[in-house]
Amino acid sequence: MPTPDEASTSAAPPPTFKSLGLIDPLLEALEQIKYKTPTEIQSQALPHALEGRDIIGVAETGSGKTAAFALPILQKLWEEPKGLFACVLAPTRELAYQISQQFESLGSAMGVRCLVLVGGVDRMPQAVALAKRPHVIVATPGRLNDHLQNTKGFSLRGLKFLVLDEADRLLDMDFGPDIDQILKVIPTERTTYLFSATMTTKVAKLQRASLSNPVRVEVSSKYQTVSTLLQYYLFIPLVEKDVHLIYLANALASNSIIIFTRTVHDAQRLSIILRTLGFPAVPLHGQLSQSQRLGALNKFKTGGRKVLVATDVASRGLDLPSVDVVINFDIPTHSKDYIHRVGRTARAGRSGKSITMVTQYDVELIQRIENVIGKKMDLWPTDKEEVALLRERVDEAGRVAVNELKEEAKAGGGRKRRRDDRGGRDEKDRDDDVVEAGIPTKKRSKGRR
């Protein structure tokens, strides 16, 4: 039997943004961007955040956590409109831009000014923009640290809020020392929000170092895929992966497709093979400059390119438009990464397909993924004769790709070193893909400056 308290709770109407205590300018902005009702993480976090408490949020990408930390910051900014107010640390450049856009949308009635500080772009315009005193900085830790050390007149001494978003990924990507450095130079009297999909021992240690008497807010973290997603696998010998990928691209030619690879090298190589064979493909990975990365995303979002060949830099956090098919060229080693990848399709109630290429070395991994998602994948049907007809052309396109990458490596080596020297110390392209990349980079072996 439920207690009277439990009975009254179950009968209580669902909270609204107004009932959670948000001010009118924010309610207007929420209405404009069509946020009707709070998500679970927002309902749980906002009352504590508006009381001024530190928050630990355990929530997946896509749970609405950006608004859960942006809204209380903007509400406090409305009450005390002072200079540089909040700093959000994000693991990837694309996520930093996305968070900044959400702050600007939610703070549109307040005229909030946001600045993104990420690597891969020139430091000087960022330094000029810092001098104009933005309200909110959204940064990758390496580039923020660079500005703290080298940009005259810039400090975080007046900071009121610090947000560590996707803390598990920040720490997985070797940002720990940069974060330690940032924590040393910001006020101890501040409000801190830490959001993470998983609570690892590293994240728990960071929590103890950075938060004061926090409230823990956790939403259902069971990893699962949506019912509208049809999940398939393709069992093939390792040496036949390229030709089967082209077979799939042919069969799905009218669809928008994301192909996930484990390494930067394969993302580059496969996009060249696809383009050589007439498929409009574009790569996305951490070794592209920021303008190239944003350009690739934009071409894919607007339909200018039907195929995006990406490393895991695109698997989490990015709100991509309707994606029809996700192909895992390389099977991810962690089941949760599989769920993040295939979650790029079948969004918002739409249907979608995922196809995972499984070689003789991947059987255990696919079984582990099926265990976690609680269902067996179906076998994708293939026509062996069609695959055989494609083999010669794919082999030739593969040779073209190898030669093109060799030429690029020769031409780009000197240019890249000069750009790194000019651009100063950024996040060292430490997206997940570079950590696992097949392309050796001298920059990684130099150690920290």
Short mmCIF file of N, CA, C and O in Angstrom, two decimals, residues 71 284 305 403:
data_model
loop_
_atom_site.label_atom_id
_atom_site.label_comp_id
_atom_site.label_asym_id
_atom_site.label_seq_id
_atom_site.Cartn_x
_atom_site.Cartn_y
_atom_site.Cartn_z
N LEU A 71 19.65 27.29 -17.64
CA LEU A 71 18.54 28.11 -17.11
C LEU A 71 18.84 28.74 -15.75
O LEU A 71 18.63 29.94 -15.57
N LEU A 284 34.57 13.66 -41.01
CA LEU A 284 34.53 14.48 -39.80
C LEU A 284 35.35 13.80 -38.72
O LEU A 284 35.03 12.70 -38.29
N ARG A 305 25.83 16.89 -48.76
CA ARG A 305 26.52 15.60 -48.78
C ARG A 305 25.63 14.57 -48.10
O ARG A 305 25.12 14.81 -47.03
N ASN A 403 47.34 6.62 -52.17
CA ASN A 403 48.25 7.60 -52.81
C ASN A 403 47.90 9.03 -52.42
O ASN A 403 48.78 9.85 -52.15
#
